[in-house]
Coordinates of C-alpha atoms and ligand atoms in Angstrom, one line a residue:
Chain B
M1 CA -21.4 -23.6 -9.6
A2 CA -18.0 -24.9 -10.7
K3 CA -17.2 -28.4 -9.8
K4 CA -15.0 -29.2 -6.8
I5 CA -11.5 -30.5 -7.3
G6 CA -9.6 -32.5 -4.7
I7 CA -6.1 -31.0 -4.4
E8 CA -3.5 -30.3 -1.8
V9 CA -4.1 -26.9 -0.2
S10 CA -0.5 -25.8 -1.0
L11 CA -1.1 -26.5 -4.7
A12 CA -4.5 -24.7 -4.6
I13 CA -2.7 -21.6 -3.3
S14 CA -0.2 -21.8 -6.1
E15 CA -3.0 -22.0 -8.6
A16 CA -4.6 -18.9 -7.0
V17 CA -1.2 -17.1 -7.4
K18 CA -1.1 -18.2 -11.0
L19 CA -4.7 -17.0 -11.6
A20 CA -3.7 -13.7 -10.1
D21 CA -1.1 -13.6 -12.9
V22 CA 1.8 -12.4 -10.7
D23 CA 4.9 -10.9 -12.3
A24 CA 7.5 -11.8 -9.8
I25 CA 8.0 -14.5 -7.1
A26 CA 11.1 -14.6 -4.9
A27 CA 11.2 -17.4 -2.3
Y28 CA 13.3 -19.8 -0.4
P29 CA 11.9 -23.2 0.4
I30 CA 11.1 -24.0 4.0
T31 CA 8.9 -26.7 5.5
P32 CA 5.9 -26.6 5.5
Q33 CA 5.7 -23.9 2.9
T34 CA 7.8 -25.8 0.3
H35 CA 5.0 -27.3 -1.9
I36 CA 3.6 -23.8 -2.6
V37 CA 6.8 -22.3 -4.1
E38 CA 7.9 -25.6 -5.6
H39 CA 4.7 -25.8 -7.6
L40 CA 5.0 -22.2 -8.6
S41 CA 8.5 -22.8 -9.9
E42 CA 7.2 -25.6 -12.0
L43 CA 4.4 -23.5 -13.4
V44 CA 6.9 -20.8 -14.4
A45 CA 9.3 -23.4 -15.8
D46 CA 6.6 -25.1 -17.8
G47 CA 5.5 -21.8 -19.3
E48 CA 2.1 -21.9 -17.6
L49 CA 2.8 -18.8 -15.6
N50 CA 4.6 -15.8 -17.2
A51 CA 6.5 -14.6 -14.2
E52 CA 10.1 -14.2 -13.0
F53 CA 10.8 -16.9 -10.4
I54 CA 13.8 -15.6 -8.5
P55 CA 15.4 -18.3 -6.4
V56 CA 17.5 -16.7 -3.6
E57 CA 20.0 -17.8 -1.0
S58 CA 17.9 -16.9 2.1
E59 CA 14.6 -15.4 3.2
H60 CA 16.3 -12.1 3.9
S61 CA 17.1 -12.0 0.2
A62 CA 13.7 -13.3 -0.8
M63 CA 11.9 -10.4 1.0
S64 CA 14.5 -7.9 -0.3
V65 CA 13.9 -9.0 -3.9
C66 CA 10.2 -8.7 -3.2
A67 CA 10.8 -5.1 -2.1
G68 CA 12.6 -4.4 -5.4
T69 CA 10.2 -6.1 -7.8
S70 CA 7.2 -4.6 -6.1
A71 CA 8.8 -1.1 -6.1
A72 CA 9.4 -1.6 -9.8
G73 CA 5.6 -2.1 -10.3
A74 CA 5.5 -5.9 -10.5
R75 CA 2.8 -7.9 -8.8
T76 CA 4.9 -9.8 -6.3
Y77 CA 4.3 -12.9 -4.2
T78 CA 6.3 -14.9 -1.7
A79 CA 5.7 -17.6 1.0
T80 CA 7.5 -18.7 4.1
S81 CA 7.3 -20.2 7.5
S82 CA 8.7 -19.8 11.0
Q83 CA 12.5 -19.4 10.9
G84 CA 12.3 -18.2 7.4
L85 CA 9.9 -15.4 8.5
A86 CA 12.3 -14.6 11.3
L87 CA 15.2 -14.2 8.8
M88 CA 13.0 -11.8 6.8
N89 CA 12.4 -9.7 9.8
E90 CA 14.5 -6.6 8.9
I91 CA 12.8 -6.3 5.5
L92 CA 9.3 -7.1 6.9
F93 CA 9.3 -3.6 8.5
I94 CA 10.4 -1.9 5.3
I95 CA 7.8 -3.3 3.0
P96 CA 4.7 -1.7 4.6
A97 CA 6.7 1.5 5.3
L98 CA 7.4 1.7 1.6
R99 CA 3.7 0.9 1.0
L100 CA 4.5 -2.1 -1.3
P101 CA 1.6 -4.5 -1.9
V102 CA 3.5 -7.8 -1.6
V103 CA 1.3 -10.8 -0.9
M104 CA 2.8 -13.6 1.2
T105 CA 1.5 -16.9 2.4
L106 CA 2.6 -17.8 5.8
A107 CA 2.4 -21.5 6.5
N108 CA 2.3 -21.1 10.2
R109 CA 4.9 -23.1 12.1
S110 CA 6.3 -23.0 15.6
M111 CA 9.5 -21.0 16.2
S112 CA 12.5 -23.0 17.4
G113 CA 13.5 -24.1 19.9
P114 CA 13.1 -26.9 20.6
I115 CA 13.2 -27.4 16.9
S116 CA 9.7 -27.9 15.6
I117 CA 8.3 -28.1 12.1
W118 CA 4.8 -28.3 13.4
N119 CA 2.1 -25.8 13.6
D120 CA 1.3 -22.9 15.9
H121 CA 1.1 -19.2 15.5
S122 CA 4.4 -18.1 17.2
D123 CA 5.9 -17.2 13.9
L124 CA 3.3 -14.6 13.0
M125 CA 3.1 -13.3 16.5
S126 CA 6.8 -12.5 16.5
V127 CA 6.3 -10.1 13.6
R128 CA 3.0 -8.7 14.8
D129 CA 4.1 -5.1 14.8
T130 CA 5.8 -5.0 11.4
G131 CA 2.7 -3.3 9.9
W132 CA 1.4 -6.0 7.5
I133 CA -2.3 -6.8 7.1
S134 CA -2.7 -10.3 8.6
I135 CA -5.5 -12.6 7.5
F136 CA -6.3 -16.2 8.6
A137 CA -7.7 -19.0 6.5
E138 CA -9.3 -21.9 8.1
N139 CA -9.5 -24.4 5.2
G140 CA -8.2 -24.8 1.7
Q141 CA -11.1 -23.0 0.0
E142 CA -10.6 -20.0 2.2
A143 CA -6.9 -20.0 1.5
F144 CA -7.6 -20.0 -2.2
D145 CA -10.2 -17.3 -2.1
L146 CA -8.2 -15.1 0.4
T147 CA -5.1 -15.3 -1.7
L148 CA -6.9 -13.9 -4.7
Q149 CA -8.7 -11.2 -2.6
S150 CA -5.4 -10.2 -1.0
F151 CA -3.9 -9.0 -4.2
K152 CA -6.9 -6.8 -4.8
I153 CA -6.9 -5.5 -1.2
A154 CA -3.1 -4.9 -1.1
E155 CA -3.0 -3.0 -4.4
D156 CA -6.0 -0.9 -3.8
H157 CA -4.8 2.7 -3.9
R158 CA -6.5 3.4 -0.6
V159 CA -4.5 0.6 1.0
M160 CA -1.1 0.0 -0.6
L161 CA 0.1 -2.4 2.1
P162 CA 1.5 -5.9 2.2
I163 CA -0.6 -8.8 3.3
N164 CA 0.3 -12.1 4.9
V165 CA -2.3 -14.9 4.5
N166 CA -1.9 -17.4 7.3
I167 CA -2.6 -21.1 6.8
D168 CA -1.8 -23.6 9.5
G169 CA 1.3 -25.6 8.6
F170 CA 0.6 -29.2 7.7
T171 CA -2.9 -29.1 9.1
L172 CA -3.8 -27.1 6.0
S173 CA -0.7 -26.9 3.8
H174 CA -0.4 -30.7 3.4
V175 CA -3.9 -31.9 3.3
I176 CA -6.0 -32.7 0.2
E177 CA -9.3 -30.9 0.3
P178 CA -12.1 -30.2 -2.2
H179 CA -11.7 -26.7 -3.7
E180 CA -14.0 -24.8 -6.0
F181 CA -11.6 -23.0 -8.4
L182 CA -12.4 -19.8 -10.3
S183 CA -11.7 -19.6 -14.0
Q184 CA -9.2 -17.2 -15.5
E185 CA -12.1 -15.1 -16.8
E186 CA -13.8 -14.9 -13.4
V187 CA -10.5 -13.9 -11.7
D188 CA -9.8 -11.3 -14.4
S189 CA -13.3 -9.8 -13.9
F190 CA -12.5 -9.4 -10.2
L191 CA -8.8 -8.6 -10.1
P192 CA -7.5 -5.8 -12.4
P193 CA -3.8 -5.6 -13.4
Y194 CA -1.6 -3.9 -10.8
D195 CA -1.5 -0.1 -11.4
P196 CA 1.1 1.3 -9.0
P197 CA 0.5 4.9 -7.9
L198 CA 4.3 5.5 -7.7
Q199 CA 7.0 3.2 -8.9
L200 CA 10.7 3.0 -9.8
N201 CA 10.6 4.2 -13.4
P202 CA 13.4 6.1 -15.2
D203 CA 10.8 8.2 -17.0
K204 CA 9.5 9.6 -13.8
P205 CA 12.2 9.2 -11.1
V206 CA 11.3 8.9 -7.4
S207 CA 13.4 8.2 -4.3
M208 CA 12.0 5.5 -2.0
G209 CA 13.2 4.6 1.4
M210 CA 14.6 8.0 2.3
V211 CA 16.2 8.9 5.6
G212 CA 13.5 9.9 8.1
I213 CA 15.1 12.6 10.2
P214 CA 13.5 13.3 13.5
E215 CA 11.4 16.1 12.0
I216 CA 9.8 13.5 9.6
Y217 CA 9.9 10.0 11.1
F218 CA 7.1 10.4 13.5
E219 CA 4.8 11.8 10.7
A220 CA 5.8 8.8 8.5
K221 CA 4.7 6.3 11.2
K222 CA 1.5 8.2 11.8
A223 CA 0.6 8.0 8.1
Q224 CA 1.5 4.3 8.0
D225 CA -0.7 3.5 11.1
V226 CA -3.7 5.4 9.7
A227 CA -3.3 3.5 6.4
L228 CA -3.4 0.2 8.2
V229 CA -6.4 1.1 10.4
E230 CA -8.3 2.5 7.4
S231 CA -7.6 -0.5 5.2
K232 CA -10.2 -2.4 7.2
A233 CA -13.0 -0.6 5.4
V234 CA -11.5 -1.6 2.0
I235 CA -11.0 -5.2 3.2
K236 CA -14.7 -5.4 4.1
E237 CA -15.7 -3.8 0.8
I238 CA -13.6 -6.3 -1.2
F239 CA -14.8 -9.3 0.8
Q240 CA -18.3 -8.1 0.0
E241 CA -17.6 -7.7 -3.7
F242 CA -16.1 -11.2 -3.9
G243 CA -19.1 -12.6 -2.1
E244 CA -21.5 -11.0 -4.5
K245 CA -19.5 -12.2 -7.5
F246 CA -18.7 -15.7 -6.5
G247 CA -21.1 -16.6 -3.6
R248 CA -18.6 -17.0 -0.8
T249 CA -18.7 -14.0 1.5
Y250 CA -16.0 -13.4 4.1
N251 CA -16.1 -11.3 7.3
V252 CA -13.4 -9.8 9.4
I253 CA -14.8 -12.0 12.3
E254 CA -16.9 -15.0 11.4
S255 CA -19.7 -16.1 13.8
Y256 CA -20.8 -19.6 14.2
R257 CA -24.1 -20.5 16.0
T258 CA -23.8 -17.5 18.3
E259 CA -27.6 -17.1 18.7
D260 CA -28.6 -17.4 22.4
A261 CA -25.0 -17.9 23.4
E262 CA -23.8 -16.9 26.8
T263 CA -20.3 -18.2 26.3
L264 CA -18.2 -17.8 23.2
L265 CA -15.0 -19.4 22.1
L266 CA -12.7 -17.4 19.9
T267 CA -10.2 -19.0 17.7
M268 CA -7.9 -18.3 14.7
G269 CA -7.0 -20.7 11.9
S270 CA -7.7 -24.3 11.3
I271 CA -8.6 -25.3 14.9
S272 CA -11.8 -23.5 14.3
E273 CA -13.1 -26.5 12.4
T274 CA -12.7 -28.7 15.5
A275 CA -14.2 -25.9 17.6
M276 CA -17.3 -25.9 15.4
E277 CA -17.8 -29.6 16.0
A278 CA -17.4 -29.0 19.7
I279 CA -20.0 -26.2 19.5
D280 CA -22.4 -28.5 17.6
M281 CA -22.1 -31.2 20.3
M282 CA -22.4 -28.8 23.2
K283 CA -25.4 -27.1 21.7
D284 CA -27.2 -30.1 20.2
E285 CA -26.4 -32.8 22.8
Q286 CA -25.9 -30.9 26.0
G287 CA -28.1 -27.9 25.4
K288 CA -25.3 -25.5 26.3
K289 CA -25.6 -21.8 25.4
V290 CA -22.3 -21.6 23.5
G291 CA -21.1 -20.2 20.1
L292 CA -17.9 -19.5 18.2
L293 CA -16.1 -16.5 16.9
R294 CA -13.4 -17.0 14.4
L295 CA -11.0 -14.1 14.0
R296 CA -10.2 -13.8 10.3
L297 CA -8.5 -10.4 10.4
W298 CA -5.7 -10.1 12.9
R299 CA -4.2 -6.8 11.6
P300 CA -5.8 -4.3 11.4
F301 CA -7.6 -5.6 14.5
P302 CA -11.4 -5.5 14.0
T303 CA -12.1 -3.8 17.3
D304 CA -15.5 -2.3 16.5
E305 CA -16.8 -5.6 15.1
L306 CA -15.6 -7.5 18.1
R307 CA -17.3 -5.1 20.5
E308 CA -20.5 -5.5 18.6
L309 CA -20.4 -9.3 18.5
V310 CA -19.7 -9.8 22.2
K311 CA -22.6 -7.6 23.4
G312 CA -24.7 -9.5 25.9
I313 CA -22.1 -12.3 26.2
K314 CA -21.1 -13.4 29.7
T315 CA -17.9 -15.3 29.0
L316 CA -15.4 -15.1 26.2
A317 CA -12.8 -17.9 26.0
V318 CA -10.0 -16.8 23.7
I319 CA -7.7 -19.6 22.5
D320 CA -4.2 -18.6 21.5
R321 CA -1.6 -20.7 19.8
A322 CA 1.4 -18.7 20.9
V323 CA 2.9 -17.4 24.1
S324 CA 3.8 -13.9 24.9
F325 CA 6.4 -15.0 27.5
G326 CA 5.8 -13.4 30.8
G327 CA 3.1 -11.1 29.4
T328 CA -0.3 -10.2 30.8
G329 CA -2.2 -12.4 28.4
A330 CA -1.6 -14.5 25.4
P331 CA -1.2 -12.4 22.2
V332 CA -4.9 -12.6 21.1
G333 CA -6.3 -12.9 24.6
G334 CA -4.4 -9.8 25.7
E335 CA -5.5 -7.9 22.6
I336 CA -9.1 -8.7 23.2
R337 CA -9.0 -7.8 26.9
S338 CA -7.6 -4.5 25.9
A339 CA -10.1 -4.0 23.1
L340 CA -13.0 -4.6 25.6
Y341 CA -11.6 -2.9 28.7
S342 CA -13.2 0.4 28.1
T343 CA -16.6 -1.0 27.0
E344 CA -19.6 -1.3 29.3
D345 CA -20.9 -4.8 30.3
R346 CA -17.9 -6.4 28.8
P347 CA -17.7 -10.2 29.0
Y348 CA -15.3 -12.0 31.3
V349 CA -12.3 -12.8 29.1
A350 CA -10.5 -16.1 29.8
S351 CA -7.1 -16.3 28.0
F352 CA -6.1 -19.8 27.0
I353 CA -3.0 -21.1 25.2
A354 CA -3.4 -24.5 23.5
G355 CA -2.0 -26.5 20.7
L356 CA 1.6 -25.3 20.8
G357 CA 4.1 -27.0 18.4
G358 CA 1.5 -29.1 16.6
R359 CA -0.2 -30.5 19.8
D360 CA -3.7 -31.5 18.8
V361 CA -6.6 -29.4 20.3
T362 CA -9.4 -31.9 20.6
I363 CA -13.2 -31.5 20.8
K364 CA -12.8 -32.5 24.5
D365 CA -10.3 -29.7 25.0
F366 CA -12.8 -27.1 23.7
M367 CA -15.5 -28.5 25.9
D368 CA -13.1 -28.4 28.9
M369 CA -12.2 -24.8 28.1
V370 CA -15.9 -23.8 28.0
T371 CA -16.4 -25.4 31.4
L372 CA -13.3 -23.9 32.8
A373 CA -14.0 -20.4 31.4
E374 CA -17.5 -20.5 32.9
K375 CA -16.2 -21.5 36.3
M376 CA -13.5 -18.7 36.1
E377 CA -16.3 -16.2 35.2
T378 CA -18.4 -17.3 38.2
E379 CA -15.5 -16.9 40.5
Q380 CA -14.3 -13.8 38.6
E381 CA -10.8 -15.3 38.7
V382 CA -8.0 -12.9 38.1
H383 CA -5.5 -14.5 35.8
E384 CA -3.0 -13.7 33.0
Y385 CA -3.3 -16.8 30.8
K386 CA -3.7 -20.6 31.3
M387 CA -2.1 -23.3 29.3
I388 CA -4.5 -26.1 28.2
G389 CA -3.4 -29.6 27.4
V390 CA 0.1 -29.3 28.9
R391 CA 1.2 -32.1 31.3
E392 CA 1.4 -30.5 34.8
Chain E
M1 CA 9.0 22.5 -2.9
A2 CA 6.2 24.6 -1.5
K3 CA 6.8 23.8 2.2
N4 CA 9.7 22.6 4.2
F5 CA 9.3 19.0 5.3
S6 CA 9.6 20.0 9.0
E7 CA 6.5 22.2 8.7
M8 CA 4.3 19.5 7.0
T9 CA 1.7 17.3 8.7
W10 CA 1.5 13.6 8.2
K11 CA -1.2 14.1 5.6
E12 CA 0.8 16.3 3.3
F13 CA 3.6 13.9 2.2
D14 CA 3.6 11.7 -0.9
L15 CA 2.8 8.0 -0.5
A16 CA 5.4 6.2 1.7
F17 CA 7.3 9.5 2.1
M18 CA 8.8 9.0 -1.3
V19 CA 10.5 12.0 -2.8
T20 CA 9.0 12.8 -6.2
N21 CA 10.8 16.0 -6.6
P22 CA 14.6 15.3 -6.9
G23 CA 17.2 17.3 -5.1
C24 CA 15.4 18.0 -1.8
S25 CA 18.7 17.6 0.2
A26 CA 19.6 21.1 -1.1
E27 CA 17.0 22.4 1.3
Y28 CA 18.5 20.9 4.4
R29 CA 21.6 21.7 6.4
T30 CA 22.9 18.2 6.9
G31 CA 26.4 19.2 8.0
D32 CA 25.3 20.4 11.4
W33 CA 26.9 17.5 13.3
R34 CA 30.4 17.7 11.7
S35 CA 33.2 17.6 14.3
Q36 CA 36.0 18.6 11.8
R37 CA 35.9 20.8 8.7
P38 CA 38.1 20.6 5.6
V39 CA 40.1 23.8 5.0
A40 CA 42.2 24.2 1.8
D41 CA 45.5 26.1 1.4
K42 CA 44.7 27.2 -2.1
S43 CA 48.2 28.3 -2.8
K44 CA 49.2 24.6 -3.1
C45 CA 46.1 23.6 -5.2
I46 CA 46.9 22.2 -8.7
K47 CA 43.2 22.3 -9.7
C48 CA 43.1 18.6 -10.4
G49 CA 39.5 18.1 -9.1
V50 CA 40.3 14.9 -7.2
C51 CA 38.7 16.3 -4.0
Y52 CA 35.6 17.1 -6.0
L53 CA 35.4 13.6 -7.4
S54 CA 36.0 11.8 -4.1
C55 CA 33.6 13.7 -1.9
P56 CA 30.8 11.2 -1.1
D57 CA 28.4 14.0 -0.3
D58 CA 28.8 16.2 -3.3
A59 CA 29.8 19.0 -0.9
I60 CA 32.6 20.4 -3.0
R61 CA 32.0 23.1 -5.6
L62 CA 34.1 24.4 -8.5
A63 CA 35.2 28.0 -7.9
A64 CA 35.5 30.7 -10.6
D65 CA 39.4 30.4 -10.5
G66 CA 39.4 26.7 -11.1
T67 CA 40.1 25.7 -7.4
Y68 CA 37.4 24.2 -5.2
D69 CA 35.3 25.5 -2.3
F70 CA 33.6 23.5 0.4
D71 CA 29.8 23.5 0.9
Y72 CA 29.8 23.5 4.8
E73 CA 26.0 23.2 4.9
H74 CA 26.3 19.7 3.6
C75 CA 29.9 18.6 4.3
K76 CA 30.0 15.8 7.0
G77 CA 33.7 16.3 7.8
C78 CA 34.6 12.7 6.8
G79 CA 38.1 13.8 5.7
I80 CA 38.1 11.8 2.4
C81 CA 39.0 14.9 0.4
A82 CA 41.9 15.6 2.7
T83 CA 43.2 12.0 2.3
E84 CA 42.8 12.0 -1.5
C85 CA 44.2 15.4 -2.3
W86 CA 47.5 14.9 -4.2
T87 CA 49.3 17.9 -2.8
G88 CA 48.1 17.7 0.8
C89 CA 46.6 21.2 0.6
I90 CA 43.4 20.2 2.5
S91 CA 43.6 19.9 6.3
M92 CA 40.9 18.9 8.7
V93 CA 40.3 21.5 11.4
E94 CA 38.4 21.0 14.7
E95 CA 35.0 22.6 14.7
E96 CA 35.0 25.2 17.5
K97 CA 31.3 25.6 18.4
Ligands
SF4_1 S1 35.2 16.3 4.4 FE1 34.1 14.7 3.4 S2 32.1 15.5 3.1 FE2 33.4 17.2 3.6 S3 34.1 18.0 1.6 FE3 35.6 16.5 2.3 S4 35.0 14.6 1.3 FE4 33.2 16.0 1.2
SF4_2 S1 42.5 17.5 -4.7 FE1 43.7 19.1 -3.8 S2 44.9 19.8 -5.4 FE2 43.3 18.7 -6.4 S3 41.7 20.3 -6.8 FE3 41.3 19.4 -4.8 S4 42.3 20.7 -3.3 FE4 43.2 21.2 -5.3

């Protein structure tokens, strides 16, 4: 086993991008993503990474450049956060429609306003329906591993879709953690060079981004949706292959101590680490029948796996870090209710919103949510969503 | 192309609906929504070809006698040719139907 190196998570991600030997990087710095692209620009300037680093005047341009470089057959990477992601919005729709395998780190940060540089998932949720594969990392090692796997998944000819790898801003991006790096040889044995099925090449011209007249547009969207849904099988296959090669296996939903559980918490991102501690305390000290599910894959949504994992569960408390204002549930909570609605013996789903704008979600908060969710289940309380940890 | 796009299912297109076979617009009538059509008084035409060069849609064709004809299947009726023509021999006429 390789020795562990203590390094800031942002820099570990940059090192993964370097090991993936990207050809093009176009990015605009924005807190808390800055360290990632800053380090990549240094690696390029120092000649350690042979890639074009294209500094741009805005995120709209960054993503537009990514469309161009990826279309030309270059392995392409970018990173952003919050308002920067919002500025990319127009092009975010075009990248998956053109089936371009761009990989982007999203250092999740709250959307303004009020202006906030701190962490929640409102940025990703605002681009939920753009058609990207969305993956969540919970710690630095996962961020490193998932960045590498993302290139392989995105560029697989059965997939050909962009991926955003989500890391919680500051909570992950700015902390120093131990990482087990892979060597260049190991990465090369796992990740082959990008071999685009179709590309902009004067020897064999193609037209990309054609007008979709009404006779065609609907078919185009159907094909895109099927590609995203079917990518799940490839994602699982590549997670498996990575695990067999390097000993760290990833799942589309991770289970933690779910044996004998009657109540499950469901989280995404770095709060899962605190949730695990809460589960340990509730199980070991209070004898409670609880467990945790961590959603790794947000899009395509792992519906079948979720249905399987909640069989026999009485209460499922879903913790969101974003609001769907005036909606029928928080983004993840609503999604899960709808995934389970047509299943028999489904658990009661409590939809909670916590930790907006960098507010800590504590061990006590998780314990309170379990207690509250169980009470709501007993009373079969009808609700849309509840905010936890807000001053009433 | 074997099949017209509008007869194909979603499974039959190239990746990302890219066009790998150039010139597919020739197979479509894209001038259907024109509200005005250019009409030339060829007696005034000096065969300069400016209309041909300025049409953004490549909808003007060289005729055998050196004047130019309009391709009404693709002409959008933008009127650029009528504006650019040196001798004013092109006029824009309302589409009737
Ligand atoms: S009206 Fe416009 S589209 Fe039609 S022939 Fe003239 S320049 Fe071309
Ligand atoms: S621009 Fe006018 S004069 Fe010149 S070729 Fe066209 S129609 Fe004739």
